[in-house]
mmCIF file of C-alpha atoms in Angstrom:
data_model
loop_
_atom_site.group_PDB
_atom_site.id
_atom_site.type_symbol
_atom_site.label_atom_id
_atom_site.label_comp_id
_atom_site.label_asym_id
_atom_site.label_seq_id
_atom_site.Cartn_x
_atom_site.Cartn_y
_atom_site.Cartn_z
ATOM 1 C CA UNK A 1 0.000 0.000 0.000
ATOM 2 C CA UNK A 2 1.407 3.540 -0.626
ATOM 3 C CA UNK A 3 0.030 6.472 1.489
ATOM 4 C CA UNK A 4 2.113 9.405 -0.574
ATOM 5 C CA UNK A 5 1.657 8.951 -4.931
ATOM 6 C CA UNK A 6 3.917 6.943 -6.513
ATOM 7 C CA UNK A 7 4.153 6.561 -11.047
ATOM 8 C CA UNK A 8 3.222 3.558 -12.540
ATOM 9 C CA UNK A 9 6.660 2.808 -13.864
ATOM 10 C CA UNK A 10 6.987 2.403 -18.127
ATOM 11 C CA UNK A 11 4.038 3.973 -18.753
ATOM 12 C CA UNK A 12 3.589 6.991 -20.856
ATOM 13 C CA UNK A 13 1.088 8.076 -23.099
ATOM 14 C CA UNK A 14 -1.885 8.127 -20.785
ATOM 15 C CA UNK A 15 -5.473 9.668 -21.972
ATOM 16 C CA UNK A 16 -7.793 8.125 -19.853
ATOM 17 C CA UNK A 17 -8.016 6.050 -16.441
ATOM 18 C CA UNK A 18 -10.464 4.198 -14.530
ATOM 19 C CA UNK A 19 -10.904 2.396 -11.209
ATOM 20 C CA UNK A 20 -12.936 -0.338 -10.872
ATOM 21 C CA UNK A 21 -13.313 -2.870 -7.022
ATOM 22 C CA UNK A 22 -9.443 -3.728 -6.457
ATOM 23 C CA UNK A 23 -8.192 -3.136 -10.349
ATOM 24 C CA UNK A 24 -7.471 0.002 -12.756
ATOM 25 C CA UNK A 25 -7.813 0.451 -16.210
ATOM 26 C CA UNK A 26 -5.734 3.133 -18.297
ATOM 27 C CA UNK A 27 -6.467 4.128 -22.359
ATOM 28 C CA UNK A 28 -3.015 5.088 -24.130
ATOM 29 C CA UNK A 29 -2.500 7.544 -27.225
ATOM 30 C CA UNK A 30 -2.228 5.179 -29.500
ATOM 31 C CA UNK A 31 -5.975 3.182 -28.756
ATOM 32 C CA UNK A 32 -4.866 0.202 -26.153
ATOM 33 C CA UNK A 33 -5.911 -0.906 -23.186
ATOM 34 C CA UNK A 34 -3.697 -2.047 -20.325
ATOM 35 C CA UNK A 35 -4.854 -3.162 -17.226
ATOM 36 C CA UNK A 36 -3.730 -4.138 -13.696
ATOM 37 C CA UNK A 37 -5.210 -5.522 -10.261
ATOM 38 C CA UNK A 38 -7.456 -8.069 -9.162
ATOM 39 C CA UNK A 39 -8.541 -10.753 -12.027
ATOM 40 C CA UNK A 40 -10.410 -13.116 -10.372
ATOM 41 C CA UNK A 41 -13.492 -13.405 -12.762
ATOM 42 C CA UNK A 42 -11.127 -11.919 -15.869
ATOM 43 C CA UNK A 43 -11.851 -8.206 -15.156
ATOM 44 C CA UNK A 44 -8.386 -7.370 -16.921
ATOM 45 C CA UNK A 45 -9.448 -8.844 -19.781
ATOM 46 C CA UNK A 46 -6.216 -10.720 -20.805
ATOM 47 C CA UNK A 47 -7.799 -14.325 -21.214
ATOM 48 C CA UNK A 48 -6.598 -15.460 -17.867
ATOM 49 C CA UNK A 49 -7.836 -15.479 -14.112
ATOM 50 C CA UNK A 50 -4.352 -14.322 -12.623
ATOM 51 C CA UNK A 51 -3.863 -11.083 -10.860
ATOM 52 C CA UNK A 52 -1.332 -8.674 -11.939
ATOM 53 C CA UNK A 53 0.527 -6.479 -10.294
ATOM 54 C CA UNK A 54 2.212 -4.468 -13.422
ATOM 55 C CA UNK A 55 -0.095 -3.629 -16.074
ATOM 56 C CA UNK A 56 -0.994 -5.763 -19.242
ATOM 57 C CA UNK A 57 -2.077 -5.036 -22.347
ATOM 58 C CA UNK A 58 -5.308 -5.957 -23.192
ATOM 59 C CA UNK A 59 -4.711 -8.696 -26.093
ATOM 60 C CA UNK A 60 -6.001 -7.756 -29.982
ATOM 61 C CA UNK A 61 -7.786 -4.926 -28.934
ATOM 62 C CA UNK A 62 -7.233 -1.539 -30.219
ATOM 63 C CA UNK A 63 -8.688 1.561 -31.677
ATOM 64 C CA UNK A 64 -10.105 1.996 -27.575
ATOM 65 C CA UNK A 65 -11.801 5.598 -27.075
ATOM 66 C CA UNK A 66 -13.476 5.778 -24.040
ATOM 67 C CA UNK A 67 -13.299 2.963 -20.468
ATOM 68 C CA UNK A 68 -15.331 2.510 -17.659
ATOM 69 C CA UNK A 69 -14.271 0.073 -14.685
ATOM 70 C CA UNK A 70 -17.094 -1.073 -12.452
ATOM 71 C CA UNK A 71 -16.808 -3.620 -9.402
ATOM 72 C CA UNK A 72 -15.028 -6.800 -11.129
ATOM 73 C CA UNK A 73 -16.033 -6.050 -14.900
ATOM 74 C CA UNK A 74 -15.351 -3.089 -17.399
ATOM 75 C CA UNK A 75 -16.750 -1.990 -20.868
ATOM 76 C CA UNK A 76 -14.604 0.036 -23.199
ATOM 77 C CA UNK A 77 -16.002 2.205 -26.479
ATOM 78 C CA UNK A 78 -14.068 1.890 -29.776
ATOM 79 C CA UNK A 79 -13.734 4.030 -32.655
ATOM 80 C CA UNK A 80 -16.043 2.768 -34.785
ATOM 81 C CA UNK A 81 -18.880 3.507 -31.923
ATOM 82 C CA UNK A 82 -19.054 -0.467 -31.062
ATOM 83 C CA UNK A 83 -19.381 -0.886 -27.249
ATOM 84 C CA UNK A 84 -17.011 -3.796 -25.676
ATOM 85 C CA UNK A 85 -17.153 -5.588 -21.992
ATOM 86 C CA UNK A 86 -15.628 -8.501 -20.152
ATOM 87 C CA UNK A 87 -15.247 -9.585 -16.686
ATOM 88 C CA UNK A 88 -18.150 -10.109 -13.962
ATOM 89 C CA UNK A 89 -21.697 -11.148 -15.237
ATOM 90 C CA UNK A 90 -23.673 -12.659 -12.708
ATOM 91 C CA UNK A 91 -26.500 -10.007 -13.128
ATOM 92 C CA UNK A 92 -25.736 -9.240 -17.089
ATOM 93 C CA UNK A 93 -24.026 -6.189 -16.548
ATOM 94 C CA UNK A 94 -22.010 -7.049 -19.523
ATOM 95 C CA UNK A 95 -25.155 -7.013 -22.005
ATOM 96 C CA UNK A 96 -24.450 -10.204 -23.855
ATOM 97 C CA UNK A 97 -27.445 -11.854 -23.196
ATOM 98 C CA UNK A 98 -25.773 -14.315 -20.471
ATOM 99 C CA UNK A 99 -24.972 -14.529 -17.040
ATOM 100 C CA UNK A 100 -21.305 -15.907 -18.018
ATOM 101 C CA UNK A 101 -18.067 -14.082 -16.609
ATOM 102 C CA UNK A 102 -15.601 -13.287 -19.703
ATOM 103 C CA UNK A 103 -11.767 -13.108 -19.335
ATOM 104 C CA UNK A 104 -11.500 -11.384 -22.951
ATOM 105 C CA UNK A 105 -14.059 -9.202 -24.076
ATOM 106 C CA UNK A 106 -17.148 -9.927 -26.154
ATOM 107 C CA UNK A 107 -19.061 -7.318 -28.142
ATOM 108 C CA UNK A 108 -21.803 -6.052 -27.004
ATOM 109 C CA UNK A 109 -24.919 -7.380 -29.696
ATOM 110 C CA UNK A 110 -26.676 -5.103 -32.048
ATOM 111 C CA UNK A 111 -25.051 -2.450 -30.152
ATOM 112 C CA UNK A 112 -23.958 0.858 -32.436
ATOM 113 C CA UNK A 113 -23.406 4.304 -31.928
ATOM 114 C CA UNK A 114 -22.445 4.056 -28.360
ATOM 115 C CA UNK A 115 -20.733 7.604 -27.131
ATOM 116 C CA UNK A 116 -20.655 7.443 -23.282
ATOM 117 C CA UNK A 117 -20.816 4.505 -21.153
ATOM 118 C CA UNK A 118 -20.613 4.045 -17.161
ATOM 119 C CA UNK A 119 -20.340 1.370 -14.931
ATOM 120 C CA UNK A 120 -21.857 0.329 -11.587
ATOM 121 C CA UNK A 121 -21.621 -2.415 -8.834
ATOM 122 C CA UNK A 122 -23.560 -4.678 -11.276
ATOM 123 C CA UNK A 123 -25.192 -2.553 -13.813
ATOM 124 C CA UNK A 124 -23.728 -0.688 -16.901
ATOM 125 C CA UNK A 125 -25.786 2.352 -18.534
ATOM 126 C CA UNK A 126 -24.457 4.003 -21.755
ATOM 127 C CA UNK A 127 -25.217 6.382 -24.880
ATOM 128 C CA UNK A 128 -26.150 6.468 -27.868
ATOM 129 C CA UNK A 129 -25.181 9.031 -30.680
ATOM 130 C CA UNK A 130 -29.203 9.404 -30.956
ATOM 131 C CA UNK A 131 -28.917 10.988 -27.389
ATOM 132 C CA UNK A 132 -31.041 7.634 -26.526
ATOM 133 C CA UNK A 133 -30.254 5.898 -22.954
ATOM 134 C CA UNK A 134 -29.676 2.212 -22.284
ATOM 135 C CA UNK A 135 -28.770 0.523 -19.318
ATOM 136 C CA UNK A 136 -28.242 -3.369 -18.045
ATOM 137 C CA UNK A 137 -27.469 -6.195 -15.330
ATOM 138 C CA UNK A 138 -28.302 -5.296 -11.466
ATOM 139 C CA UNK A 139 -31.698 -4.031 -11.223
ATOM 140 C CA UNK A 140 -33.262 -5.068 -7.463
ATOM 141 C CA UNK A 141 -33.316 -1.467 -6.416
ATOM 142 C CA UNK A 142 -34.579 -0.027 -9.448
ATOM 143 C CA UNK A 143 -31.081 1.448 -10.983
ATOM 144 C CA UNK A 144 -32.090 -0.003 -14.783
ATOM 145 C CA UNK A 145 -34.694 2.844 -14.482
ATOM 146 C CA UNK A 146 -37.228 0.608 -16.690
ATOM 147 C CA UNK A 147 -40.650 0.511 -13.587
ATOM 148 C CA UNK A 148 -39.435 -2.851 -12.886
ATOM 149 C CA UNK A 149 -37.058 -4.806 -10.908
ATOM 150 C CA UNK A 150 -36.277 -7.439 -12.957
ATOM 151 C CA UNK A 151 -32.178 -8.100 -14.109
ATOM 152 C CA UNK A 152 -31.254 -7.735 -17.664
ATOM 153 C CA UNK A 153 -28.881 -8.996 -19.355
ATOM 154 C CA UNK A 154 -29.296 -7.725 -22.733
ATOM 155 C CA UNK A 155 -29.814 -3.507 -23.154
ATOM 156 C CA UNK A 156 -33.141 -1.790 -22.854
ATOM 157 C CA UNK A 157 -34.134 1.739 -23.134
ATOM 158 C CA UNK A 158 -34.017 3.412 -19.931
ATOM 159 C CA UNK A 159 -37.895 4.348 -19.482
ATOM 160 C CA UNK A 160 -39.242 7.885 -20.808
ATOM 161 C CA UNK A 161 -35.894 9.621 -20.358
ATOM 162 C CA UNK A 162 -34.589 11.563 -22.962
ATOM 163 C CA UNK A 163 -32.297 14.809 -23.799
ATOM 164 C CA UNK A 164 -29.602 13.564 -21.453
ATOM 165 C CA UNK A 165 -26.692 15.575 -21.158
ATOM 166 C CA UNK A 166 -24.569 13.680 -18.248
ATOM 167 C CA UNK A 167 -25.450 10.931 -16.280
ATOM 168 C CA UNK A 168 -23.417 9.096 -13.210
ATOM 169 C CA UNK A 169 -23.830 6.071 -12.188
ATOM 170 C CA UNK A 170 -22.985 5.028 -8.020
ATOM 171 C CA UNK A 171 -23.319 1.517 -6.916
ATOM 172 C CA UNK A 172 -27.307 0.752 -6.612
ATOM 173 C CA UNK A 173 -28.307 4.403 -8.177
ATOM 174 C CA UNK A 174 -27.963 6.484 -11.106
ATOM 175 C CA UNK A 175 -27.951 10.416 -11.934
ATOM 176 C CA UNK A 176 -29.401 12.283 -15.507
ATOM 177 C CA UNK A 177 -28.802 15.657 -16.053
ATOM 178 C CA UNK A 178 -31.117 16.789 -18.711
ATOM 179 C CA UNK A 179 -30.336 19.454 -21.352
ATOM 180 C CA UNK A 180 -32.647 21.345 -19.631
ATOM 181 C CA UNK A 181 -31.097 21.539 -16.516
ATOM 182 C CA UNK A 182 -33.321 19.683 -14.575
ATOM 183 C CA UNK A 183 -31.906 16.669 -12.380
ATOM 184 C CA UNK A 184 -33.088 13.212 -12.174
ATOM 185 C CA UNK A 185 -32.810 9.981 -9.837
ATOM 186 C CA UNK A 186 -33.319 6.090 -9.855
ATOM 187 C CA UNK A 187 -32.368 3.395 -7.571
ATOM 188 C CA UNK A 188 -31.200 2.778 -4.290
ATOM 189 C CA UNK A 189 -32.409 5.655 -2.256
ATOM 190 C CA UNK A 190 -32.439 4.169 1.705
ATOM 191 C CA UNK A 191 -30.166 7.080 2.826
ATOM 192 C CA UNK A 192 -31.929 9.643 0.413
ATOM 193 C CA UNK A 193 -29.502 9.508 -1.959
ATOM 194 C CA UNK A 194 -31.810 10.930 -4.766
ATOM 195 C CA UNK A 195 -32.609 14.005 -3.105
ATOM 196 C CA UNK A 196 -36.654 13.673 -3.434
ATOM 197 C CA UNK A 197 -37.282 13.943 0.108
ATOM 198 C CA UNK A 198 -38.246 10.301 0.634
ATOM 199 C CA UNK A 199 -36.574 7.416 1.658
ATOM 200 C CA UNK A 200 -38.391 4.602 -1.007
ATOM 201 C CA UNK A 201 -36.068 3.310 -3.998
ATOM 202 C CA UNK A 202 -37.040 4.267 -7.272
ATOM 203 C CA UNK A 203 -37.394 2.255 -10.028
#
């Protein structure tokens, strides 16, 4: 453990990081993905199981533009708008129809024009280029934001939300800020988290 900063030696070229539960991800200038950390259920992506300590390259991928790390999976973007995930699945947070863990990652089906994309504790939302909203995996408190409670494991529209400029995703609950400027809330909400003035999850 390190209580003052220390550099992540041989690396260079950083554009974006992320930090998922016990393991980082880093995007580099020239599109790859390296990873590091915990690897029990092949969050790092590198085809194996084993935990790493330096950072690896995430095999044959490339052309990476955007990644998000959530607890023991992570979904990258690529340039050509596909979006990308591997890791934890128990609750179909990586949106490939199954409840099956991947070491490397699998494409995302029928999937196109993704732009943003965030992770949770077992749910993923993410963008479309159509300013549309989807979302998958976790859904017991209401975080898929679709009036149920009911796990997916393949995307669905979140429900009657559109014009979203940002949105941030927490563990159980979700935030949407509308190009309107008004703010809105789903999920987990037993601490009053969303800021309505109640205590009941939303779905």
């Amino acid at each position: 453990n390190r209580n003052s900063p220390v550099q992540v030696p041989g690396v260079s070229g950083v554009v974006q990081i992320s930090a998922g539960n016990d393991h980082s991800h880093f995007l580099k200038t020239d599109g790859t993905l390296w990873a590091m950390g915990r690897n029990n259920v092949g969050q790092l992506g590198d085809g194996t199981n084993t935990n790493r300590n330096s950072p690896v390259q995430v095999p044959g991928v490339s052309g990476v533009t955007k990644v998000a790390a959530g607890n023991f999976f992570c979904l990258f973007i690529k340039n050509n708008d596909s979006l990308w995930a591997m890791g934890h699945n128990h609750k179909g947070q990586l949106g490939d129809g199954t409840n099956t863990n991947r070491n490397s990652p699998v494409q995302v089906p029928n999937v196109s024009g993704v732009v943003e994309v965030a992770a949770g504790d077992a749910h993923t939302i993410f963008k479309k280029n159509d300013g549309s909203l989807w979302t998958m995996g976790y859904n017991h408190q209401g975080q898929l934001g679709d009036g149920t409670n009911n796990d997916r494991s393949s995307p669905i529209p979140v429900h009657n939300l559109a014009g979203i400029d940002q949105f941030a995703v927490n563990a159980y609950h979700n935030q949407y800020l509308k190009n309107d400027g008004t703010l809105w809330v789903v999920g987990y909400n037993a601490y009053g988290q969303l800021g309505d003035g109640a205590y009941a999850n939303r779905n």
